[in-house]
Short mmCIF file of C-alpha atoms and ligand atoms in Angstrom, two decimals:
data_model
loop_
_atom_site.label_atom_id
_atom_site.label_comp_id
_atom_site.label_asym_id
_atom_site.label_seq_id
_atom_site.Cartn_x
_atom_site.Cartn_y
_atom_site.Cartn_z
CA UNK A 996 77.84 48.61 -81.94
CA UNK A 997 76.76 51.94 -80.52
CA UNK A 998 72.98 51.81 -80.34
CA UNK A 999 71.27 50.55 -77.22
CA UNK A 1000 67.99 48.72 -76.91
CA UNK A 1001 65.53 48.27 -74.05
CA UNK A 1002 62.57 46.15 -73.17
CA UNK A 1003 59.21 47.89 -72.78
CA UNK A 1004 57.45 47.01 -69.54
CA UNK A 1005 54.62 49.04 -68.02
CA UNK A 1006 55.38 52.10 -70.14
CA UNK A 1007 59.05 52.15 -69.20
CA UNK A 1008 62.05 51.31 -71.40
CA UNK A 1009 64.11 49.06 -69.15
CA UNK A 1010 67.27 46.96 -69.31
CA UNK A 1011 66.95 43.20 -69.42
CA UNK A 1012 67.90 40.96 -66.52
CA UNK A 1013 70.54 39.65 -68.91
CA UNK A 1014 71.49 40.21 -72.54
CA UNK A 1015 72.56 38.37 -75.69
CA UNK A 1016 74.23 39.30 -78.95
CA UNK A 1017 72.39 39.98 -82.19
CA UNK A 1018 74.34 39.08 -85.34
CA UNK A 1019 74.27 40.67 -88.79
CA UNK A 1020 73.73 37.63 -91.05
CA UNK A 1021 75.67 39.33 -93.87
CA UNK A 1022 78.96 39.28 -91.96
CA UNK A 1023 78.32 37.38 -88.70
CA UNK A 1024 79.43 40.43 -86.73
CA UNK A 1025 77.67 41.43 -83.51
CA UNK A 1026 75.51 44.48 -84.18
CA UNK A 1027 73.89 44.96 -80.79
CA UNK A 1028 73.33 43.56 -77.35
CA UNK A 1029 69.72 42.60 -76.94
CA UNK A 1030 68.16 42.90 -73.48
CA UNK A 1031 66.93 39.51 -72.29
CA UNK A 1032 63.95 39.30 -69.95
CA UNK A 1033 63.83 36.86 -67.07
CA UNK A 1034 60.67 35.25 -65.73
CA UNK A 1035 60.11 38.10 -63.25
CA UNK A 1036 60.14 40.60 -66.15
CA UNK A 1037 57.72 38.45 -68.13
CA UNK A 1038 55.44 38.43 -65.08
CA UNK A 1039 55.79 42.21 -64.73
CA UNK A 1040 54.90 42.68 -68.41
CA UNK A 1041 51.81 40.46 -68.13
CA UNK A 1042 50.75 42.17 -64.89
CA UNK A 1043 51.18 45.61 -66.48
CA UNK A 1044 49.09 44.58 -69.50
CA UNK A 1045 46.43 43.16 -67.18
CA UNK A 1046 46.35 46.34 -65.07
CA UNK A 1047 46.11 48.55 -68.17
CA UNK A 1048 43.26 46.56 -69.70
CA UNK A 1049 40.21 48.04 -67.88
CA UNK A 1050 40.97 51.67 -68.74
CA UNK A 1051 42.17 50.88 -72.27
CA UNK A 1052 39.16 48.73 -73.12
CA UNK A 1053 36.86 51.44 -71.72
CA UNK A 1054 38.08 53.95 -74.29
CA UNK A 1055 36.15 54.26 -77.54
CA UNK A 1056 37.30 52.45 -80.65
CA UNK A 1057 37.86 55.82 -82.29
CA UNK A 1058 40.23 56.91 -79.52
CA UNK A 1059 42.21 53.67 -79.66
CA UNK A 1060 42.31 53.66 -83.46
CA UNK A 1061 43.62 57.23 -83.47
CA UNK A 1062 46.58 56.12 -81.33
CA UNK A 1063 47.27 53.16 -83.63
CA UNK A 1064 47.27 55.63 -86.52
CA UNK A 1065 49.73 57.84 -84.62
CA UNK A 1066 52.05 54.86 -84.10
CA UNK A 1067 51.99 54.32 -87.87
CA UNK A 1068 52.78 58.00 -88.51
CA UNK A 1069 55.70 57.94 -86.08
CA UNK A 1070 57.07 54.84 -87.77
CA UNK A 1071 56.65 56.42 -91.20
CA UNK A 1072 58.64 59.44 -90.07
CA UNK A 1073 61.52 57.12 -89.15
CA UNK A 1074 61.13 54.71 -92.08
CA UNK A 1075 64.72 55.04 -93.33
CA UNK A 1076 66.24 54.44 -89.92
CA UNK A 1077 64.00 51.39 -89.35
CA UNK A 1078 64.76 50.00 -92.82
CA UNK A 1079 68.51 50.18 -92.20
CA UNK A 1080 68.16 48.51 -88.82
CA UNK A 1081 65.95 45.81 -90.36
CA UNK A 1082 68.51 45.08 -93.07
CA UNK A 1083 71.29 44.80 -90.50
CA UNK A 1084 69.42 42.32 -88.30
CA UNK A 1085 67.40 40.43 -90.91
CA UNK A 1086 69.63 40.55 -94.00
CA UNK A 1087 67.09 41.59 -96.65
CA UNK A 1088 68.17 44.19 -99.25
CA UNK A 1089 67.43 47.75 -98.21
CA UNK A 1090 64.61 48.27 -100.74
CA UNK A 1091 62.85 45.15 -99.42
CA UNK A 1092 63.39 46.36 -95.84
CA UNK A 1093 61.84 49.66 -96.82
CA UNK A 1094 58.87 47.77 -98.29
CA UNK A 1095 58.41 45.95 -95.00
CA UNK A 1096 58.40 49.20 -93.03
CA UNK A 1097 55.86 50.69 -95.42
CA UNK A 1098 53.79 47.50 -95.21
CA UNK A 1099 53.85 47.81 -91.42
CA UNK A 1100 52.67 51.42 -91.66
CA UNK A 1101 49.84 50.51 -94.06
CA UNK A 1102 48.79 47.54 -91.95
CA UNK A 1103 48.52 49.65 -88.81
CA UNK A 1104 46.71 52.38 -90.73
CA UNK A 1105 44.40 49.78 -92.26
CA UNK A 1106 43.40 48.49 -88.84
CA UNK A 1107 42.98 52.04 -87.58
CA UNK A 1108 40.18 52.33 -90.17
CA UNK A 1109 38.36 49.19 -89.02
CA UNK A 1110 35.63 49.03 -86.40
CA UNK A 1111 33.82 46.21 -84.65
CA UNK A 1112 30.05 46.63 -84.71
CA UNK A 1113 27.12 44.79 -83.16
CA UNK A 1114 25.43 42.32 -85.48
CA UNK A 1115 21.65 42.39 -85.21
CA UNK A 1116 20.20 38.88 -85.51
CA UNK A 1117 16.57 39.67 -84.66
CA UNK A 1118 14.76 42.95 -84.19
CA UNK A 1119 11.04 42.15 -84.28
CA UNK A 1120 8.17 43.33 -82.07
CA UNK A 1121 10.51 44.25 -79.23
CA UNK A 1122 12.47 41.01 -79.46
CA UNK A 1123 16.09 42.00 -79.84
CA UNK A 1124 18.90 39.56 -80.42
CA UNK A 1125 22.33 40.85 -81.23
CA UNK A 1126 25.87 39.66 -81.23
CA UNK A 1127 28.09 41.97 -79.28
CA UNK A 1128 31.90 41.90 -79.42
CA UNK A 1129 34.17 42.54 -76.47
CA UNK A 1130 37.96 42.44 -76.17
CA UNK A 1131 39.62 39.36 -74.73
CA UNK A 1132 42.10 40.88 -72.28
CA UNK A 1133 45.87 40.44 -72.47
CA UNK A 1134 47.09 39.03 -75.79
CA UNK A 1135 50.56 37.70 -76.56
CA UNK A 1136 52.20 38.24 -79.95
CA UNK A 1137 54.95 35.77 -80.78
CA UNK A 1138 56.70 36.56 -84.07
CA UNK A 1139 59.33 34.98 -86.35
CA UNK A 1140 62.48 36.38 -87.97
CA UNK A 1141 61.52 36.72 -91.63
CA UNK A 1142 59.26 39.78 -91.37
CA UNK A 1143 59.66 40.89 -87.76
CA UNK A 1144 57.76 44.16 -87.96
CA UNK A 1145 54.93 43.52 -90.39
CA UNK A 1146 54.00 40.27 -88.65
CA UNK A 1147 53.85 42.16 -85.36
CA UNK A 1148 51.62 44.82 -86.97
CA UNK A 1149 49.19 42.08 -88.09
CA UNK A 1150 48.65 41.39 -84.37
CA UNK A 1151 49.24 44.74 -82.70
CA UNK A 1152 46.78 46.64 -84.93
CA UNK A 1153 43.67 44.51 -84.31
CA UNK A 1154 44.66 43.84 -80.69
CA UNK A 1155 44.78 47.52 -79.77
CA UNK A 1156 41.87 48.78 -81.89
CA UNK A 1157 39.51 46.24 -80.32
CA UNK A 1158 40.59 47.16 -76.78
CA UNK A 1159 43.03 44.45 -75.73
CA UNK A 1160 46.47 44.95 -74.27
CA UNK A 1161 49.60 43.16 -75.43
CA UNK A 1162 52.83 41.46 -74.52
CA UNK A 1163 54.95 41.02 -77.65
CA UNK A 1164 57.93 38.72 -78.02
CA UNK A 1165 60.06 38.89 -81.17
CA UNK A 1166 62.30 36.10 -82.45
CA UNK A 1167 65.73 36.02 -80.78
CA UNK A 1168 67.65 36.67 -84.01
CA UNK A 1169 65.60 39.74 -85.08
CA UNK A 1170 64.48 41.61 -81.95
CA UNK A 1171 65.93 45.05 -82.71
CA UNK A 1172 63.30 46.67 -84.93
CA UNK A 1173 60.59 45.49 -82.52
CA UNK A 1174 62.47 47.08 -79.63
CA UNK A 1175 62.85 50.34 -81.58
CA UNK A 1176 59.12 50.28 -82.24
CA UNK A 1177 58.80 49.91 -78.47
CA UNK A 1178 60.20 53.42 -78.10
CA UNK A 1179 57.34 54.73 -80.22
CA UNK A 1180 54.80 52.63 -78.31
CA UNK A 1181 56.17 53.97 -75.00
CA UNK A 1182 55.65 57.48 -76.25
CA UNK A 1183 52.20 57.09 -77.76
CA UNK A 1184 50.33 54.56 -75.60
CA UNK A 1185 49.27 54.60 -71.94
CA UNK A 1186 51.61 52.59 -69.70
CA UNK A 1187 51.11 48.84 -69.87
CA UNK A 1188 48.97 48.75 -73.02
CA UNK A 1189 51.84 47.31 -75.07
CA UNK A 1190 54.87 45.56 -73.60
CA UNK A 1191 57.87 43.97 -75.32
CA UNK A 1192 60.09 41.30 -73.85
CA UNK A 1193 62.94 39.39 -75.52
CA UNK A 1194 64.26 35.90 -75.00
CA UNK A 1195 66.31 33.15 -76.55
CA UNK A 1196 63.30 30.88 -77.05
CA UNK A 1197 62.60 30.27 -73.33
CA UNK A 1198 59.70 32.64 -72.73
CA UNK A 1199 57.29 31.66 -75.52
CA UNK A 1200 56.01 28.59 -73.64
CA UNK A 1201 55.45 30.69 -70.50
CA UNK A 1202 53.36 33.14 -72.50
CA UNK A 1203 51.31 30.48 -74.25
CA UNK A 1204 50.48 28.75 -70.96
CA UNK A 1205 50.06 31.88 -68.80
CA UNK A 1206 46.70 32.03 -66.99
CA UNK A 1207 46.47 35.81 -67.38
CA UNK A 1208 46.94 35.72 -71.15
CA UNK A 1209 43.69 35.28 -73.04
CA UNK A 1210 45.03 34.78 -76.54
CA UNK A 1211 48.21 34.06 -78.44
CA UNK A 1212 48.76 35.44 -81.92
CA UNK A 1213 51.59 33.27 -83.22
CA UNK A 1214 53.50 33.30 -86.49
CA UNK A 1215 56.26 30.78 -86.96
CA UNK A 1216 56.97 27.21 -87.91
CA UNK A 1217 54.36 24.47 -87.84
CA UNK A 1218 56.45 22.53 -85.30
CA UNK A 1219 56.43 25.44 -82.83
CA UNK A 1220 52.79 26.23 -83.61
CA UNK A 1221 51.82 22.75 -82.44
CA UNK A 1222 53.64 23.38 -79.15
CA UNK A 1223 51.84 26.71 -78.73
CA UNK A 1224 48.50 25.02 -79.33
CA UNK A 1225 49.31 22.28 -76.83
CA UNK A 1226 50.44 24.64 -74.08
CA UNK A 1227 47.49 26.98 -74.69
CA UNK A 1228 45.13 24.06 -74.06
CA UNK A 1229 45.65 24.23 -70.29
CA UNK A 1230 43.71 27.49 -70.08
CA UNK A 1231 41.62 27.02 -73.27
CA UNK A 1232 43.36 30.08 -74.63
CA UNK A 1233 42.39 31.52 -77.99
CA UNK A 1234 45.11 31.01 -80.57
CA UNK A 1235 45.73 32.32 -84.04
CA UNK A 1236 48.42 30.29 -85.74
CA UNK A 1237 50.10 31.42 -88.95
CA UNK A 1238 52.49 28.59 -89.77
CA UNK A 1239 54.61 27.11 -92.50
CA UNK A 1240 53.77 26.41 -96.12
CA UNK A 1241 54.94 24.59 -99.21
CA UNK A 1242 53.27 26.71 -101.85
CA UNK A 1243 53.07 25.51 -105.43
CA UNK A 1244 53.21 27.77 -108.47
CA UNK A 1245 51.34 26.26 -111.40
CA UNK A 1246 52.35 27.64 -114.80
CA UNK A 1247 49.76 26.77 -117.44
CA UNK A 1248 50.54 26.10 -121.10
CA UNK A 1249 49.29 29.50 -122.37
CA UNK A 1250 51.68 31.45 -120.14
CA UNK A 1251 54.65 33.13 -121.89
CA UNK A 1252 57.73 31.32 -120.56
CA UNK A 1253 59.81 34.44 -119.98
CA UNK A 1254 57.12 36.28 -118.05
CA UNK A 1255 56.38 33.15 -116.02
CA UNK A 1256 60.05 32.80 -115.14
CA UNK A 1257 60.24 36.42 -113.98
CA UNK A 1258 57.14 36.10 -111.81
CA UNK A 1259 58.05 32.74 -110.30
CA UNK A 1260 61.65 33.82 -109.70
CA UNK A 1261 60.49 36.87 -107.81
CA UNK A 1262 57.96 34.86 -105.80
CA UNK A 1263 60.58 32.28 -104.88
CA UNK A 1264 63.60 34.47 -104.19
CA UNK A 1265 62.32 37.69 -102.58
CA UNK A 1266 63.63 37.90 -99.00
CA UNK A 1267 65.98 35.04 -99.97
CA UNK A 1268 62.97 32.74 -100.15
CA UNK A 1269 62.14 33.30 -96.48
CA UNK A 1270 58.48 34.11 -96.96
CA UNK A 1271 55.74 31.88 -95.64
CA UNK A 1272 53.97 32.21 -99.03
CA UNK A 1273 57.08 32.11 -101.22
CA UNK A 1274 56.90 29.83 -104.26
CA UNK A 1275 58.45 26.68 -102.80
CA UNK A 1276 57.90 24.36 -105.78
CA UNK A 1277 57.10 25.29 -109.38
CA UNK A 1278 55.03 23.05 -111.68
CA UNK A 1279 55.44 24.06 -115.31
CA UNK A 1280 53.51 22.69 -118.29
CA UNK A 1281 55.67 20.46 -120.47
CA UNK A 1282 55.11 22.66 -123.55
CA UNK A 1283 57.06 25.57 -122.00
CA UNK A 1284 59.13 23.68 -119.43
CA UNK A 1285 62.51 23.89 -121.20
CA UNK A 1286 62.11 27.57 -122.11
CA UNK A 1287 61.00 28.36 -118.55
CA UNK A 1288 64.04 26.62 -117.07
CA UNK A 1289 66.39 28.50 -119.34
CA UNK A 1290 64.86 31.85 -118.40
CA UNK A 1291 64.64 31.27 -114.65
CA UNK A 1292 68.18 29.89 -114.46
CA UNK A 1293 69.43 33.02 -116.24
CA UNK A 1294 67.63 35.22 -113.70
CA UNK A 1295 69.22 33.26 -110.84
CA UNK A 1296 72.68 33.56 -112.38
CA UNK A 1297 72.20 37.34 -112.80
CA UNK A 1298 71.31 37.90 -109.13
CA UNK A 1299 73.62 40.10 -107.10
CA UNK A 1300 74.16 38.22 -103.84
CA UNK A 1301 75.60 40.19 -100.94
CA UNK A 1302 75.09 42.42 -97.93
CA UNK A 1303 71.62 43.93 -98.27
CA UNK A 1304 72.99 47.28 -97.12
CA UNK A 1305 75.05 47.56 -100.32
CA UNK A 1306 73.48 49.19 -103.31
CA UNK A 1307 72.53 46.89 -106.17
CA UNK A 1308 72.32 43.73 -104.06
CA UNK A 1309 69.21 41.76 -105.03
CA UNK A 1310 69.49 38.84 -102.64
CA UNK A 1311 70.80 38.94 -99.09
CA UNK A 1312 71.88 36.20 -96.72
CA UNK A 1313 69.71 33.59 -95.08
CA UNK A 1314 68.73 35.08 -91.73
CA UNK A 1315 70.46 32.80 -89.25
CA UNK A 1316 72.93 29.95 -88.92
CA UNK A 1317 70.29 27.32 -88.10
CA UNK A 1318 68.26 28.11 -91.22
CA UNK A 1319 71.43 28.33 -93.32
CA UNK A 1320 72.41 24.83 -92.19
CA UNK A 1321 68.91 23.50 -92.87
CA UNK A 1322 68.78 24.94 -96.40
CA UNK A 1323 72.36 23.75 -97.05
CA UNK A 1324 71.37 20.16 -96.22
CA UNK A 1325 68.32 20.29 -98.54
CA UNK A 1326 70.48 21.83 -101.23
CA UNK A 1327 73.19 19.19 -100.97
CA UNK A 1328 70.56 16.44 -101.20
CA UNK A 1329 68.89 18.08 -104.21
CA UNK A 1330 72.24 18.55 -105.94
CA UNK A 1331 72.87 14.81 -105.59
CA UNK A 1332 69.56 13.66 -106.99
CA UNK A 1333 68.52 16.49 -109.34
CA UNK A 1334 70.05 18.77 -111.96
CA UNK A 1335 71.31 22.12 -110.66
CA UNK A 1336 70.87 24.81 -113.31
CA UNK A 1337 72.04 27.83 -111.30
CA UNK A 1338 73.57 28.33 -107.86
CA UNK A 1339 74.14 25.04 -106.11
CA UNK A 1340 76.28 25.61 -103.04
CA UNK A 1341 76.60 28.09 -100.16
CA UNK A 1342 79.17 30.83 -100.77
CA UNK A 1343 82.55 30.35 -99.15
CA UNK A 1344 82.66 33.67 -97.28
CA UNK A 1345 81.51 35.06 -93.94
CA UNK A 1346 77.74 35.48 -93.77
CA UNK A 1347 74.96 33.01 -94.42
CA UNK A 1348 74.92 33.30 -98.21
CA UNK A 1349 73.21 30.81 -100.47
CA UNK A 1350 72.96 31.94 -104.09
CA UNK A 1351 69.58 31.59 -105.81
CA UNK A 1352 69.45 27.98 -106.89
CA UNK A 1353 67.24 26.30 -109.50
CA UNK A 1354 66.97 22.51 -109.44
CA UNK A 1355 65.27 20.41 -112.12
CA UNK A 1356 64.65 16.66 -112.51
CA UNK A 1357 63.83 15.98 -108.86
CA UNK A 1358 61.50 13.22 -107.81
CA UNK A 1359 58.14 14.40 -106.43
CA UNK A 1360 59.13 12.87 -103.08
CA UNK A 1361 62.54 14.57 -102.84
CA UNK A 1362 62.93 16.46 -99.55
CA UNK A 1363 63.29 19.78 -101.42
CA UNK A 1364 59.87 19.19 -103.00
CA UNK A 1365 58.08 17.82 -99.92
CA UNK A 1366 59.51 20.03 -97.18
CA UNK A 1367 59.45 23.76 -96.57
CA UNK A 1368 62.94 24.91 -97.59
CA UNK A 1369 62.46 28.54 -96.49
CA UNK A 1370 65.50 29.64 -98.49
CA UNK A 1371 66.53 30.62 -102.04
CA UNK A 1372 66.41 27.13 -103.56
CA UNK A 1373 63.60 26.29 -105.98
CA UNK A 1374 62.65 22.89 -107.42
CA UNK A 1375 61.01 23.05 -110.86
CA UNK A 1376 58.82 20.12 -111.92
CA UNK A 1377 57.05 19.24 -115.16
CA UNK A 1378 53.37 18.44 -115.70
CA UNK A 1379 51.16 17.60 -118.65
CA UNK A 1380 47.71 17.07 -117.13
CA UNK A 1381 45.70 19.61 -115.10
CA UNK A 1382 44.08 17.08 -112.76
CA UNK A 1383 47.46 15.54 -112.08
CA UNK A 1384 49.15 18.84 -111.24
CA UNK A 1385 46.31 19.90 -108.95
CA UNK A 1386 46.59 16.58 -107.10
CA UNK A 1387 50.36 17.05 -106.76
CA UNK A 1388 49.97 20.64 -105.52
CA UNK A 1389 47.40 19.51 -102.94
CA UNK A 1390 49.41 16.50 -101.79
CA UNK A 1391 50.91 18.27 -98.78
CA UNK A 1392 50.28 18.61 -95.06
CA UNK A 1393 50.58 22.34 -95.63
CA UNK A 1394 47.94 24.59 -97.16
CA UNK A 1395 49.04 28.19 -96.96
CA UNK A 1396 49.16 29.86 -100.40
CA UNK A 1397 49.89 29.24 -104.05
CA UNK A 1398 49.81 30.84 -107.47
CA UNK A 1399 48.35 29.96 -110.86
CA UNK A 1400 49.68 31.62 -114.00
CA UNK A 1401 47.97 31.67 -117.40
CA UNK A 1402 46.73 34.01 -120.15
CA UNK A 1403 43.21 32.62 -119.94
CA UNK A 1404 42.33 34.08 -116.54
CA UNK A 1405 39.06 32.17 -116.22
CA UNK A 1406 40.81 28.88 -116.79
CA UNK A 1407 43.49 29.86 -114.27
CA UNK A 1408 40.80 30.79 -111.74
CA UNK A 1409 39.12 27.41 -112.30
CA UNK A 1410 42.42 25.76 -111.36
CA UNK A 1411 42.88 28.13 -108.38
CA UNK A 1412 39.48 27.12 -106.99
CA UNK A 1413 40.70 23.54 -106.69
CA UNK A 1414 43.90 24.36 -104.76
CA UNK A 1415 43.40 23.55 -101.08
CA UNK A 1416 45.15 26.49 -99.41
CA UNK A 1417 44.14 29.66 -97.58
CA UNK A 1418 45.03 31.96 -100.48
CA UNK A 1419 45.62 31.37 -104.18
CA UNK A 1420 46.81 34.26 -106.31
CA UNK A 1421 46.14 34.25 -110.04
CA UNK A 1422 48.64 36.08 -112.29
CA UNK A 1423 50.01 37.96 -109.30
CA UNK A 1424 51.74 37.09 -106.06
CA UNK A 1425 52.29 38.39 -102.52
CA UNK A 1426 49.29 40.69 -102.72
CA UNK A 1427 48.65 40.84 -98.96
CA UNK A 1428 46.59 43.74 -97.72
CA UNK A 1429 45.22 44.86 -94.37
CA UNK A 1430 41.59 44.42 -95.47
CA UNK A 1431 41.93 40.95 -97.05
CA UNK A 1432 41.93 38.00 -94.62
CA UNK A 1433 44.97 35.75 -94.63
CA UNK A 1434 44.92 32.23 -93.25
CA UNK A 1435 46.34 28.75 -93.62
CA UNK A 1436 44.44 25.49 -93.96
CA UNK A 1437 45.59 22.02 -92.86
CA UNK A 1438 48.85 22.33 -90.90
CA UNK A 1439 49.54 25.84 -92.16
CA UNK A 1440 47.47 27.45 -89.46
CA UNK A 1441 44.36 28.11 -87.50
CA UNK A 1442 42.25 31.25 -87.57
CA UNK A 1443 42.85 34.40 -89.61
CA UNK A 1444 44.99 37.45 -89.64
CA UNK A 1445 44.12 40.68 -91.47
CA UNK A 1446 40.75 41.77 -92.75
CA UNK A 1447 37.60 41.83 -90.69
CA UNK A 1448 38.19 38.18 -89.79
CA UNK A 1449 41.60 39.10 -88.37
CA UNK A 1450 40.07 41.94 -86.38
CA UNK A 1451 37.35 39.73 -84.91
CA UNK A 1452 39.95 37.19 -83.76
CA UNK A 1453 40.83 39.70 -81.03
CA UNK A 1454 37.26 39.79 -79.76
CA UNK A 1455 34.81 37.55 -77.98
CA UNK A 1456 31.32 37.29 -79.41
CA UNK A 1457 28.42 37.15 -77.01
CA UNK A 1458 24.74 37.12 -77.64
CA UNK A 1459 22.30 39.48 -75.99
CA UNK A 1460 18.77 38.12 -76.34
CA UNK A 1461 16.12 40.46 -74.93
CA UNK A 1462 12.33 40.65 -74.87
CA UNK A 1463 10.14 43.30 -73.23
CA UNK A 1464 8.23 42.29 -70.12
P1 NAD B 2171 59.85 29.46 -85.01
O1 NAD B 2171 58.65 28.64 -84.89
O2 NAD B 2171 61.17 28.85 -84.78
O3 NAD B 2171 59.80 30.73 -84.03
C1 NAD B 2171 58.74 31.64 -84.05
C2 NAD B 2171 58.63 32.31 -82.69
O4 NAD B 2171 58.25 31.32 -81.71
C3 NAD B 2171 59.92 32.92 -82.16
O5 NAD B 2171 59.59 34.15 -81.54
C4 NAD B 2171 60.38 31.91 -81.12
O6 NAD B 2171 61.19 32.47 -80.11
C5 NAD B 2171 59.07 31.43 -80.56
N1 NAD B 2171 59.10 30.12 -79.89
C6 NAD B 2171 60.06 29.16 -79.97
N2 NAD B 2171 59.70 28.09 -79.25
C7 NAD B 2171 58.49 28.37 -78.70
C8 NAD B 2171 57.58 27.64 -77.89
N3 NAD B 2171 57.84 26.41 -77.48
N4 NAD B 2171 56.43 28.25 -77.53
C9 NAD B 2171 56.13 29.50 -77.96
N5 NAD B 2171 56.95 30.23 -78.74
C10 NAD B 2171 58.12 29.67 -79.11
O7 NAD B 2171 59.72 30.10 -86.46
P2 NAD B 2171 60.81 30.88 -87.27
O8 NAD B 2171 61.87 29.88 -87.67
O9 NAD B 2171 61.19 32.11 -86.50
O10 NAD B 2171 60.02 31.34 -88.58
C11 NAD B 2171 59.99 30.62 -89.76
C12 NAD B 2171 58.68 29.89 -89.92
O11 NAD B 2171 57.60 30.81 -89.80
C13 NAD B 2171 58.50 29.24 -91.27
O12 NAD B 2171 57.96 27.95 -91.13
C14 NAD B 2171 57.48 30.14 -91.98
O13 NAD B 2171 56.76 29.52 -93.00
C15 NAD B 2171 56.64 30.56 -90.84
N6 NAD B 2171 55.93 31.79 -91.16
C16 NAD B 2171 54.57 31.73 -91.34
C17 NAD B 2171 53.87 32.87 -91.71
C18 NAD B 2171 52.38 32.83 -91.90
O14 NAD B 2171 51.76 33.89 -91.91
N7 NAD B 2171 51.76 31.69 -92.05
C19 NAD B 2171 54.54 34.06 -91.87
C20 NAD B 2171 55.91 34.09 -91.69
C21 NAD B 2171 56.60 32.95 -91.31
#
């Protein structure tokens, strides 16, 4: 525990009013003391962002985008250091941590390429009507612990390019990479344009109700998202909510069982299943169901579970004790009522390790099928009829993502069209890019991130309607 971390307030890297420990989930050892902001520091961060807004928003988009691009370059130059820090606080294997850093770089660079332009609605005989876009002001970014940096980039990029300023607040169990990024932000941006404060879950409500904050970009659980929406109502704040999911993978009868198992396994177990759009339930056609189960159980048994910092590890720990306990309860219930084909119980060692677990023969209403497990435990269910499986996939309060797998791509696309979620991938998964909008329907979210839609969420449209005298 040698490295030190600071908050970023008004361009200065400062100590917190207090501090708390950050734990490595692979061994439950303290890896750093995280500075903890008090209410006065939150107020100072918001005031700094508010004071920085006029000058920042007056710059051209090109100038702001160039600085966002520089942030990405600085991060790229320190990618290995950031990846190691990410593995130590989040738990994911080093190659996956590296992928997240590179994804963060590409996301920031993607937004640095985007521009907001006026939309001409009428231009006839001197009558001009156009939609003009202006920044909102101070925006808050509240992020979760599964992808701490990339989910910040989804907010920071569009926020800064469009001329807003920011107060960011990472999750209490994964604040360190965000704070390191703060060092880059302090170096590249004018004082106050981006601020970072840390908490142990107390400050989020103060941000989402703050009168000087115009918008909250939130990624996290549906339960917390509802609280953000409620507390934002007091000031009619703009919110973008990226929330939970219970994504179905549908494996059609013309899909080779082995390939399907590889794809679904990867989609369910990457980042130890802690991905909002992970495969959280797999529906497999009865004609290949048994072969699929055999293949996917073998993949789960072959996984190398351990500290993500060690070479060869393919699946790291669950990120924190609370999530570990939650997944353990779902797992114990599933083991009682279903058939466990691989994995089955948390490992008896320090660290929050749950081996990749495949469960068959569960009832459609089993908690592991209905709820978001957010861990490396996958229920596999059988289907015989397309209409029936589509109805089962759609029978959820969530509507985030999903996948359809089949050799006949057109038939798979026809199924994908009927899945009621924000994104459905066909014969691929986790293809998330800066220029493609990402959103949840139903209780999986509100508004968009990424793409032009995600950029515009950080702007206010107003109409100018002019005629000559
Ligand atoms: P969480 O809701 O517990 O916490 C998210 C953030 O909200 C943290 O920074 C936390 O400190 C803060 N927070 C806590 N209480 C708050 C309050 N009352 N007001 C404002 N902020 C508050 O989520 P988590 O457990 O960190 O993340 C896991 C969840 O995130 C899963 O449900 C997952 O599906 C979801 N997620 C969604 C997406 C997406 O894009 N849709 C992406 C990643 C994760």
